[in-house]
Short mmCIF file of C-alpha atoms and ligand atoms in Angstrom, two decimals:
data_model
loop_
_atom_site.label_atom_id
_atom_site.label_comp_id
_atom_site.label_asym_id
_atom_site.label_seq_id
_atom_site.Cartn_x
_atom_site.Cartn_y
_atom_site.Cartn_z
CA MET A 80 -21.82 -18.85 9.43
CA SER A 81 -24.96 -17.48 7.83
CA SER A 82 -23.03 -16.28 4.64
CA GLN A 83 -22.01 -18.74 1.73
CA PHE A 84 -18.85 -16.67 1.52
CA ALA A 85 -15.97 -17.89 4.16
CA ALA A 86 -14.53 -14.70 6.21
CA SER A 87 -11.73 -16.88 8.10
CA PRO A 88 -10.45 -20.56 8.12
CA PHE A 89 -12.24 -20.37 11.69
CA ASP A 90 -15.56 -19.18 10.77
CA ALA A 91 -17.47 -21.91 12.84
CA TRP A 92 -15.70 -20.96 16.03
CA LEU A 93 -17.62 -17.76 15.95
CA VAL A 94 -21.26 -19.09 16.63
CA ASP A 95 -21.28 -17.46 20.00
CA ASP A 96 -21.12 -14.51 18.83
CA PRO A 97 -23.56 -14.05 16.13
CA GLU A 98 -23.59 -10.44 15.93
CA VAL A 99 -19.70 -10.32 14.64
CA SER A 100 -20.37 -13.97 12.89
CA ARG A 101 -23.10 -12.15 10.73
CA LEU A 102 -20.59 -9.00 10.31
CA LEU A 103 -17.85 -10.86 9.05
CA GLY A 104 -20.14 -12.70 6.62
CA ARG A 105 -21.14 -9.24 5.62
CA GLU A 106 -17.88 -8.32 4.85
CA ALA A 107 -16.88 -11.55 3.12
CA GLU A 108 -19.69 -11.30 1.01
CA ARG A 109 -18.44 -7.57 0.16
CA GLN A 110 -15.33 -8.93 -0.81
CA SER A 111 -16.14 -11.51 -3.09
CA THR A 112 -18.93 -9.81 -5.01
CA THR A 113 -17.74 -6.36 -5.54
CA LEU A 114 -14.97 -5.40 -7.37
CA GLN A 115 -11.84 -4.70 -4.75
CA LEU A 116 -9.86 -1.70 -6.95
CA ILE A 117 -8.38 -0.03 -3.57
CA ALA A 118 -4.35 0.32 -4.42
CA SER A 119 -3.07 -0.73 -1.06
CA GLU A 120 -5.11 -3.41 -0.86
CA ASN A 121 -5.24 -7.24 -1.63
CA PHE A 122 -6.33 -10.91 -0.59
CA THR A 123 -4.03 -12.59 1.47
CA SER A 124 -3.71 -16.49 1.45
CA PRO A 125 -5.87 -18.37 3.84
CA ALA A 126 -2.20 -19.78 5.42
CA VAL A 127 -2.03 -15.90 6.24
CA LEU A 128 -5.43 -15.90 7.62
CA ALA A 129 -4.74 -18.90 9.83
CA ALA A 130 -1.38 -17.74 11.47
CA SER A 131 -2.87 -14.38 12.15
CA GLY A 132 -6.16 -15.54 13.79
CA SER A 133 -3.69 -17.91 15.53
CA ILE A 134 -2.85 -18.29 19.40
CA LEU A 135 0.20 -16.30 19.02
CA THR A 136 -2.02 -13.53 19.96
CA ASN A 137 -2.01 -14.61 23.52
CA LYS A 138 1.82 -14.33 24.02
CA TYR A 139 3.28 -11.40 25.40
CA ALA A 140 6.99 -10.69 23.90
CA GLU A 141 8.40 -7.23 24.74
CA GLY A 142 12.20 -6.68 23.54
CA TYR A 143 13.65 -8.81 20.73
CA PRO A 144 14.56 -12.79 20.40
CA GLY A 145 16.72 -13.90 22.83
CA ARG A 146 16.49 -10.18 24.79
CA ARG A 147 12.72 -10.22 26.18
CA TYR A 148 11.24 -8.77 29.08
CA TYR A 149 8.99 -11.92 30.08
CA GLY A 150 9.40 -15.41 29.80
CA GLY A 151 7.91 -18.30 27.78
CA ASN A 152 9.30 -16.77 24.57
CA GLN A 153 10.94 -19.71 22.98
CA VAL A 154 8.80 -20.98 20.41
CA VAL A 155 7.89 -16.98 19.87
CA ASP A 156 11.58 -16.36 19.60
CA GLU A 157 11.92 -19.09 16.84
CA VAL A 158 8.57 -17.23 15.33
CA GLU A 159 10.27 -13.65 15.03
CA ASN A 160 13.82 -15.13 13.94
CA LEU A 161 11.96 -17.17 11.14
CA ALA A 162 10.32 -13.76 9.63
CA ARG A 163 13.35 -11.76 10.30
CA ASP A 164 15.51 -14.61 8.18
CA ARG A 165 13.00 -14.94 5.25
CA LEU A 166 12.48 -11.27 5.16
CA THR A 167 16.28 -10.53 5.14
CA ALA A 168 16.62 -13.52 2.10
CA LEU A 169 13.52 -12.17 0.45
CA PHE A 170 14.94 -8.57 -0.50
CA GLY A 171 18.61 -9.24 0.49
CA ALA A 172 18.99 -6.99 3.38
CA GLU A 173 21.45 -7.02 6.24
CA HIS A 174 19.14 -6.17 8.83
CA ALA A 175 15.32 -6.81 9.52
CA ASN A 176 12.37 -5.55 12.07
CA VAL A 177 9.12 -7.06 11.79
CA GLN A 178 7.74 -5.41 14.52
CA PRO A 179 6.13 -2.29 13.27
CA HIS A 180 2.59 -2.65 13.41
CA ALA A 181 1.84 -0.51 10.38
CA GLY A 182 3.76 1.22 7.78
CA ALA A 183 3.07 4.07 9.70
CA ASN A 184 4.88 3.36 12.85
CA ALA A 185 7.93 1.59 10.41
CA ASN A 186 8.68 5.34 8.98
CA LEU A 187 8.02 7.13 12.57
CA ALA A 188 10.56 4.68 14.06
CA VAL A 189 13.02 5.38 11.20
CA TYR A 190 12.68 9.28 11.75
CA GLN A 191 13.12 8.32 15.64
CA ALA A 192 16.04 6.38 14.96
CA LEU A 193 18.08 8.88 12.29
CA LEU A 194 17.21 11.91 13.69
CA ASP A 195 16.82 14.59 16.25
CA PRO A 196 13.46 16.44 16.93
CA GLY A 197 13.81 19.74 14.76
CA ASP A 198 15.99 18.07 12.00
CA THR A 199 15.01 18.74 8.48
CA ILE A 200 13.34 15.76 6.29
CA LEU A 201 12.99 16.28 2.24
CA ALA A 202 9.89 13.92 1.05
CA MET A 203 7.60 14.12 -1.85
CA ARG A 204 4.40 16.64 -1.71
CA LEU A 205 1.20 15.22 -0.47
CA ASP A 206 -0.59 16.61 -2.88
CA HIS A 207 1.50 15.11 -5.36
CA GLY A 208 1.27 11.66 -3.92
CA GLY A 209 3.61 11.63 -0.71
CA HIS A 210 2.46 9.94 2.60
CA LEU A 211 0.92 11.66 5.44
CA THR A 212 3.58 10.29 7.55
CA HIS A 213 5.84 12.40 4.57
CA GLY A 214 5.02 15.47 7.08
CA SER A 215 1.12 16.01 6.57
CA PRO A 216 0.13 19.19 9.07
CA ALA A 217 -2.15 16.29 10.10
CA SER A 218 0.53 13.72 11.28
CA ILE A 219 2.80 13.97 14.41
CA THR A 220 5.64 13.82 11.74
CA SER A 221 5.28 17.43 10.63
CA LYS A 222 5.30 18.55 14.59
CA VAL A 223 8.52 16.63 15.34
CA TRP A 224 10.27 17.16 12.26
CA ARG A 225 10.61 19.71 9.91
CA PHE A 226 9.62 18.67 6.50
CA VAL A 227 10.48 20.47 2.80
CA SER A 228 9.19 18.93 -0.14
CA TYR A 229 9.72 18.07 -3.77
CA GLY A 230 7.01 16.77 -6.75
CA VAL A 231 6.61 15.84 -9.84
CA SER A 232 7.21 17.95 -13.08
CA PRO A 233 4.25 19.64 -14.58
CA ALA A 234 1.79 18.14 -16.84
CA SER A 235 2.82 18.84 -20.69
CA GLY A 236 0.08 17.69 -22.43
CA ASP A 237 2.41 16.15 -24.87
CA PRO A 238 1.62 12.37 -25.26
CA ASP A 239 4.98 11.54 -25.96
CA LYS A 240 6.42 13.17 -23.13
CA PRO A 241 3.20 13.82 -20.59
CA GLY A 242 5.34 14.71 -17.57
CA GLU A 243 4.26 14.17 -13.93
CA ILE A 244 7.20 12.07 -12.94
CA ILE A 245 9.56 12.76 -10.43
CA ASP A 246 11.36 16.00 -10.84
CA PHE A 247 15.16 15.22 -9.90
CA ASP A 248 16.39 18.53 -10.59
CA GLN A 249 13.74 19.75 -8.07
CA VAL A 250 14.77 17.28 -5.74
CA ALA A 251 18.70 18.17 -6.02
CA ASP A 252 17.80 21.78 -5.79
CA VAL A 253 15.50 21.55 -2.64
CA ALA A 254 18.22 19.35 -1.51
CA ARG A 255 21.00 22.14 -2.19
CA ARG A 256 19.10 24.66 -0.49
CA GLU A 257 17.73 23.13 2.73
CA ARG A 258 20.33 20.16 3.38
CA PRO A 259 18.04 18.05 4.90
CA LYS A 260 19.61 15.23 7.25
CA LEU A 261 16.85 12.39 5.61
CA ILE A 262 15.72 12.13 1.83
CA VAL A 263 12.42 10.03 1.38
CA ALA A 264 11.78 8.23 -1.69
CA GLY A 265 8.52 6.73 -1.76
CA SER A 266 4.58 7.69 -2.41
CA THR A 267 0.98 6.65 -1.48
CA ALA A 268 -0.47 7.73 -5.56
CA TYR A 269 2.17 7.38 -8.01
CA SER A 270 1.95 5.07 -10.92
CA ARG A 271 5.72 5.05 -12.21
CA ILE A 272 8.62 3.14 -11.23
CA ILE A 273 10.38 4.84 -8.59
CA ASP A 274 14.58 4.40 -8.96
CA PRO A 275 16.18 4.76 -6.36
CA LEU A 276 19.62 5.62 -7.82
CA PRO A 277 19.44 9.25 -8.54
CA PHE A 278 17.69 9.92 -4.56
CA ARG A 279 20.88 8.34 -3.20
CA GLU A 280 23.27 10.33 -5.51
CA ILE A 281 21.34 13.57 -4.08
CA ALA A 282 21.52 12.18 -0.88
CA ASP A 283 25.07 11.56 -0.90
CA SER A 284 26.08 15.08 -2.87
CA VAL A 285 24.38 16.91 0.35
CA GLY A 286 25.79 14.35 3.11
CA ALA A 287 21.93 12.98 3.85
CA LEU A 288 20.72 9.80 5.01
CA PHE A 289 17.95 7.86 2.44
CA MET A 290 15.26 6.24 3.45
CA PHE A 291 13.08 4.66 0.89
CA ASP A 292 9.19 3.84 1.92
CA ALA A 293 8.41 0.96 -0.22
CA ALA A 294 4.79 0.72 1.24
CA HIS A 295 3.47 0.19 -2.08
CA PRO A 296 5.80 -1.51 -4.30
CA ALA A 297 7.24 -3.76 -1.68
CA GLY A 298 5.51 -6.77 -3.67
CA LEU A 299 6.88 -5.47 -6.74
CA ILE A 300 10.26 -5.44 -5.50
CA ALA A 301 10.37 -8.57 -4.08
CA GLY A 302 8.73 -10.57 -7.16
CA GLY A 303 11.59 -8.57 -9.38
CA ALA A 304 9.48 -6.41 -11.24
CA HIS A 305 10.54 -3.40 -9.84
CA PRO A 306 14.34 -2.12 -9.18
CA SER A 307 15.21 -2.62 -5.12
CA PRO A 308 16.15 -0.12 -3.22
CA VAL A 309 18.30 -2.71 -0.72
CA GLY A 310 21.66 -2.11 -0.78
CA VAL A 311 21.44 1.36 -2.39
CA ALA A 312 18.90 3.35 0.53
CA ASP A 313 20.11 3.56 4.40
CA VAL A 314 16.77 2.61 5.36
CA VAL A 315 13.77 0.43 3.53
CA THR A 316 10.11 0.67 5.02
CA LEU A 317 7.71 -1.35 3.85
CA THR A 318 4.01 -2.53 4.61
CA THR A 319 2.96 -5.99 4.62
CA HIS A 320 -0.72 -6.11 3.13
CA LYS A 321 -0.36 -4.27 -0.08
CA THR A 322 1.52 -5.67 -2.96
CA LEU A 323 3.56 -7.80 -0.43
CA ARG A 324 -0.03 -9.98 -0.11
CA GLY A 325 0.40 -10.48 3.65
CA PRO A 326 -1.33 -9.46 6.72
CA ARG A 327 -1.68 -5.89 8.04
CA GLY A 328 1.57 -4.62 9.30
CA GLY A 329 4.91 -2.86 8.66
CA ALA A 330 8.80 -4.04 8.28
CA ILE A 331 11.95 -2.12 8.33
CA LEU A 332 15.01 -2.83 6.51
CA SER A 333 18.40 -1.52 7.48
CA THR A 334 22.34 -1.85 6.94
CA ALA A 335 23.65 -3.60 9.70
CA GLU A 336 25.54 -0.65 11.33
CA LEU A 337 22.07 1.03 11.81
CA ALA A 338 20.41 -2.07 13.06
CA LYS A 339 20.51 -1.16 16.83
CA ALA A 340 19.45 2.10 16.19
CA VAL A 341 16.30 0.71 14.38
CA ASP A 342 15.27 -1.67 16.61
CA SER A 343 15.73 0.57 19.65
CA ALA A 344 13.42 2.90 17.68
CA VAL A 345 10.67 0.52 17.53
CA PHE A 346 10.94 -0.92 20.65
CA PRO A 347 10.76 0.80 23.28
CA GLY A 348 10.93 3.99 21.13
CA LEU A 349 7.22 3.48 19.84
CA GLN A 350 5.65 0.52 20.68
CA GLY A 351 4.86 -1.95 23.04
CA GLY A 352 4.91 -5.96 22.82
CA PRO A 353 4.90 -7.10 19.19
CA LEU A 354 1.96 -8.86 17.58
CA GLU A 355 3.67 -12.08 17.30
CA HIS A 356 0.44 -13.68 15.58
CA VAL A 357 0.74 -10.91 12.83
CA ILE A 358 4.21 -11.56 12.86
CA ALA A 359 3.79 -15.48 12.07
CA ALA A 360 1.67 -14.53 9.25
CA LYS A 361 4.73 -12.47 7.95
CA ALA A 362 6.52 -15.14 7.92
CA VAL A 363 3.99 -17.06 6.07
CA ALA A 364 3.68 -14.20 3.18
CA PHE A 365 7.52 -13.82 2.76
CA ALA A 366 7.78 -17.41 2.50
CA GLU A 367 4.94 -16.96 -0.64
CA ALA A 368 6.85 -13.94 -1.51
CA SER A 369 10.06 -15.68 -2.52
CA ARG A 370 8.36 -18.52 -4.39
CA SER A 371 8.58 -18.08 -8.39
CA GLU A 372 4.88 -17.74 -8.68
CA PHE A 373 5.24 -14.83 -6.94
CA ARG A 374 6.97 -13.42 -9.56
CA THR A 375 4.70 -14.58 -12.21
CA TYR A 376 2.13 -12.81 -10.17
CA ALA A 377 4.13 -9.07 -9.78
CA ALA A 378 4.53 -9.13 -13.48
CA GLN A 379 0.88 -9.62 -13.99
CA VAL A 380 0.07 -6.87 -11.33
CA VAL A 381 2.08 -4.36 -13.46
CA ALA A 382 0.24 -6.24 -17.05
CA ASN A 383 -3.29 -5.81 -15.41
CA ALA A 384 -2.91 -2.31 -14.06
CA GLY A 385 -1.60 -1.69 -17.78
CA ALA A 386 -4.63 -2.95 -19.56
CA LEU A 387 -6.74 -1.01 -16.92
CA GLY A 388 -5.34 1.97 -17.61
CA ALA A 389 -5.51 1.71 -21.52
CA ALA A 390 -9.33 0.30 -21.09
CA LEU A 391 -9.96 3.83 -18.80
CA ALA A 392 -8.14 5.98 -21.35
CA GLU A 393 -10.17 4.43 -24.37
CA ALA A 394 -13.19 5.38 -21.80
CA GLY A 395 -12.35 8.74 -22.06
CA PHE A 396 -10.20 9.57 -19.09
CA ARG A 397 -6.69 10.81 -18.58
CA LEU A 398 -3.87 9.22 -16.85
CA VAL A 399 -1.94 11.06 -14.69
CA SER A 400 1.52 11.03 -15.94
CA GLY A 401 0.24 9.06 -18.85
CA GLY A 402 0.09 5.59 -18.10
CA THR A 403 1.60 2.99 -15.36
CA GLU A 404 4.75 1.34 -14.61
CA ASN A 405 3.09 -0.09 -11.10
CA HIS A 406 0.10 -1.55 -9.72
CA GLN A 407 -1.75 1.87 -9.77
CA VAL A 408 -3.72 4.02 -12.00
CA LEU A 409 -4.44 7.20 -11.28
CA LEU A 410 -7.32 8.67 -13.04
CA ASP A 411 -7.83 12.54 -14.07
CA LEU A 412 -11.48 12.82 -14.06
CA ARG A 413 -11.69 16.36 -15.46
CA THR A 414 -11.21 15.04 -19.14
CA PHE A 415 -13.84 12.67 -18.71
CA ASP A 416 -16.25 15.30 -17.14
CA ALA A 417 -15.44 18.32 -16.05
CA GLU A 418 -17.84 18.84 -13.25
CA LEU A 419 -17.60 15.18 -11.92
CA THR A 420 -15.52 15.29 -8.33
CA GLY A 421 -13.32 12.23 -7.49
CA LYS A 422 -15.66 12.19 -3.95
CA VAL A 423 -18.84 11.52 -6.02
CA ALA A 424 -17.09 9.42 -8.75
CA GLN A 425 -16.04 7.09 -5.56
CA GLU A 426 -19.45 7.16 -3.95
CA VAL A 427 -21.39 6.27 -7.53
CA LEU A 428 -18.77 3.40 -8.08
CA ASP A 429 -19.59 1.88 -4.69
CA ARG A 430 -23.06 1.91 -5.30
CA ALA A 431 -22.08 -0.37 -8.55
CA GLY A 432 -20.02 -2.54 -6.89
CA ILE A 433 -16.96 -1.43 -7.83
CA THR A 434 -14.41 -0.19 -4.62
CA CYS A 435 -11.74 2.70 -4.97
CA ASN A 436 -10.74 5.72 -3.59
CA ARG A 437 -10.66 9.35 -4.63
CA ASN A 438 -7.37 10.85 -4.69
CA THR A 439 -5.75 14.26 -5.47
CA ILE A 440 -3.63 14.68 -8.64
CA PRO A 441 -0.99 16.72 -8.90
CA ASP A 442 -2.16 20.55 -8.56
CA ASP A 443 -5.25 19.56 -8.01
CA GLN A 444 -7.64 22.54 -7.64
CA ARG A 445 -9.99 20.79 -5.36
CA SER A 446 -9.85 20.01 -1.55
CA PRO A 447 -8.57 16.71 -0.41
CA PHE A 448 -11.60 15.60 0.90
CA ILE A 449 -13.24 16.46 -2.74
CA THR A 450 -10.32 15.98 -5.50
CA SER A 451 -10.14 15.77 -8.81
CA GLY A 452 -9.07 12.21 -9.35
CA LEU A 453 -9.41 8.30 -8.83
CA ARG A 454 -6.92 5.92 -7.74
CA LEU A 455 -7.28 2.52 -8.84
CA GLY A 456 -5.23 -0.57 -8.11
CA SER A 457 -4.53 -3.83 -9.72
CA ALA A 458 -3.07 -6.10 -7.15
CA ALA A 459 -6.07 -7.51 -5.63
CA LEU A 460 -7.95 -8.32 -8.27
CA THR A 461 -4.68 -9.98 -9.94
CA THR A 462 -4.44 -12.21 -7.04
CA THR A 463 -8.01 -13.85 -7.89
CA GLY A 464 -6.88 -14.54 -11.08
CA MET A 465 -8.53 -11.64 -13.34
CA GLY A 466 -6.20 -10.65 -16.32
CA ARG A 467 -6.29 -8.48 -19.00
CA PRO A 468 -10.21 -9.45 -20.63
CA GLU A 469 -11.01 -9.00 -17.14
CA MET A 470 -9.40 -5.85 -16.50
CA GLU A 471 -10.85 -4.36 -20.30
CA VAL A 472 -14.26 -5.59 -18.94
CA ILE A 473 -13.62 -3.55 -15.49
CA GLY A 474 -12.93 -0.22 -17.49
CA ALA A 475 -15.44 -0.08 -19.49
CA LEU A 476 -18.03 -0.46 -16.45
CA ILE A 477 -16.44 1.94 -14.82
CA GLY A 478 -16.67 4.67 -18.02
CA ARG A 479 -20.83 3.21 -18.03
CA THR A 480 -21.15 3.99 -14.33
CA LEU A 481 -19.77 7.45 -14.18
CA GLN A 482 -21.53 7.96 -17.53
CA HIS A 483 -24.77 6.83 -16.14
CA ARG A 484 -24.35 8.18 -12.78
CA ASP A 485 -27.83 9.41 -12.08
CA ASP A 486 -29.50 6.52 -13.55
CA GLU A 487 -30.09 4.10 -10.57
CA ALA A 488 -31.24 1.06 -12.85
CA GLU A 489 -28.34 1.54 -15.22
CA LEU A 490 -26.09 1.40 -11.48
CA GLY A 491 -27.98 -1.32 -10.63
CA ARG A 492 -27.59 -3.50 -13.76
CA VAL A 493 -23.94 -2.70 -13.46
CA ARG A 494 -23.97 -3.99 -9.81
CA ALA A 495 -25.17 -7.30 -11.39
CA GLU A 496 -22.36 -7.65 -13.75
CA VAL A 497 -20.17 -6.90 -11.21
CA ARG A 498 -21.51 -9.57 -9.14
CA GLU A 499 -21.03 -12.12 -11.98
CA LEU A 500 -18.08 -11.16 -12.59
CA CYS A 501 -16.26 -11.70 -8.94
CA LEU A 502 -18.22 -14.82 -8.71
CA GLY A 503 -16.41 -16.08 -11.15
CA PHE A 504 -12.96 -15.29 -9.51
CA PRO A 505 -13.22 -16.03 -5.59
CA PRO A 506 -11.26 -14.32 -3.76
CA TYR A 507 -10.84 -17.99 -1.17
CA PRO A 508 -12.08 -20.73 -3.35
CA THR A 509 -10.64 -23.05 -0.59
CA LEU A 510 -12.60 -21.63 2.33
CA ALA A 511 -15.92 -21.07 0.16
CA GLY A 512 -18.75 -22.91 2.21
CA ALA A 513 -17.08 -22.92 5.51
C1 LIG B 150 0.03 2.88 3.28
C2 LIG B 150 1.66 3.79 3.45
C3 LIG B 150 1.77 3.56 4.90
C4 LIG B 150 1.53 3.57 5.83
O1 LIG B 150 0.78 2.14 5.93
P1 LIG B 150 0.15 2.09 7.09
O2 LIG B 150 -0.08 0.34 7.65
O3 LIG B 150 -1.31 2.59 6.45
O4 LIG B 150 0.22 2.70 8.56
C5 LIG B 150 3.37 4.91 4.35
N1 LIG B 150 3.69 5.28 3.48
C6 LIG B 150 2.85 5.37 2.10
C7 LIG B 150 4.04 5.45 1.18
C8 LIG B 150 2.17 4.32 2.07
O5 LIG B 150 1.51 4.52 0.80
#
C-alpha cells in the first residue's frame, strides 16, 4: 500500500492490483485528512471491516436460517441467527430481518409486506426532510403506491418558538382526509427527536399501520439518546451504517405477527441471495452498540451536534428549527449570505477539506439540486474522539471558508488546518501504517 493510511485490515493482499490498491489508499487518506460531516456517514470499527471483508462473501444462502435453498449453510445459519438475536436484543424487538441490502430495500420490503399496489401511504414531504423512498416522483415507491404527505410547521421568526418541527395537527388532518393504510415517520434531514407516540395515536385513529423509518437515529435509539419506536410502531426499518456505525446495509424490526410477511417480502419478494459477509459485520456492530461505551458515544454525538450548531449560529448561520436534538445540523445559508447556494457552499467546503452535503430547507425557493441549505452531522467525527472544542473550531472554520470562498489562498490555509486537526483524531489508529 502506497499510502500511510490504511483502507482495510487486508491492504497487503491488494498488491496484485496496484490500481485498486492506489485508489483505496487515496480514499483512506481522504477519510483521514478531511472532515467527514455527512450526516449519514460514520467510521465502522476495524472488526466490522474485517467481517465485511471476509470469506462469507463466497456463500450463497437464499432463504432463511434452517430454510435455505442451497447446501453448506450450517455456519452461515449461525451467523445470521446471531445477527438476528443480537438485533432483537438490542432493540427489544419481537422479530428482526437482517437481510436488506440497504435502507431503501428495507422500506420497499415493508411496503410490499403490508400493502397492495395503489394503497395510500402518508409520509413526510421530501422538501421538508422525507426520504426518496417516502414517495419521490423519481422513486419506484411513487409508481406503485399513492403517497400523501405532511410537513413541518412554518418558521416563526421567534427564537423561543422557532417552528419547523413536525406538525402533528397536519399529520392528523391529512390522515383523516386521506385514510392512509400506512403512516411513515422518519426523515433524512430533520434535527429534532421524532416522538413515535403521536404517530401511533393518529395511525390508530384512522386504522392505519405505522412504520418508523429509523435510518438516521437507529444508533441514537440503540444508545438510549432517543425514544425507541420499537413496541410502538408495527414495523421499524433502519440502516446499519449511519449512527448505528455498522456496515452499509438495512434491517427490519417487526412484531411477531408481521414476521412472516416481512421475511417473504425481503426474500423472495425483493432480493436474491443475502450478503452474509455484511450480515456478519452487522452482528459485530450490533454487539458493539449494546455496550455501555456506545451509550456514551450516542450522548456525545448529540452533544457534539449541539456544540457544532451553536458555533455555526455564532458564525451567522440560521439553524433550521432553531437547534438540534440529534446528530444533524441543518443550516439555512440565507442569513449568512443571501447569494450563497447549498451547491456552491458544498463545493467550496470540499476544496477546504470539509465534507458535507447541500440540502433543501423547508419551503426552499431553490431546486433540490441547488438548495439554500447544508446538512452536517456529528456521528463520524464523534467516533474519532472529537468533542466540544473541536466542534467549535470546525464551526468557525466553516464560517471562514464560506466567508472567503473566492480566496484560494485562504481556502488552502483552512485545508492545512483541517488536515492538522484530522491527523490528531485518526479514524483507524490501530490500522495505521498497515
Ligand atoms: C438513508 C435513508 C434511507 C435509505 O438508506 P440507503 O441505505 O441509502 O438505501 C431510508 N430512509 C431514510 C429516512 C434515510 O435517511
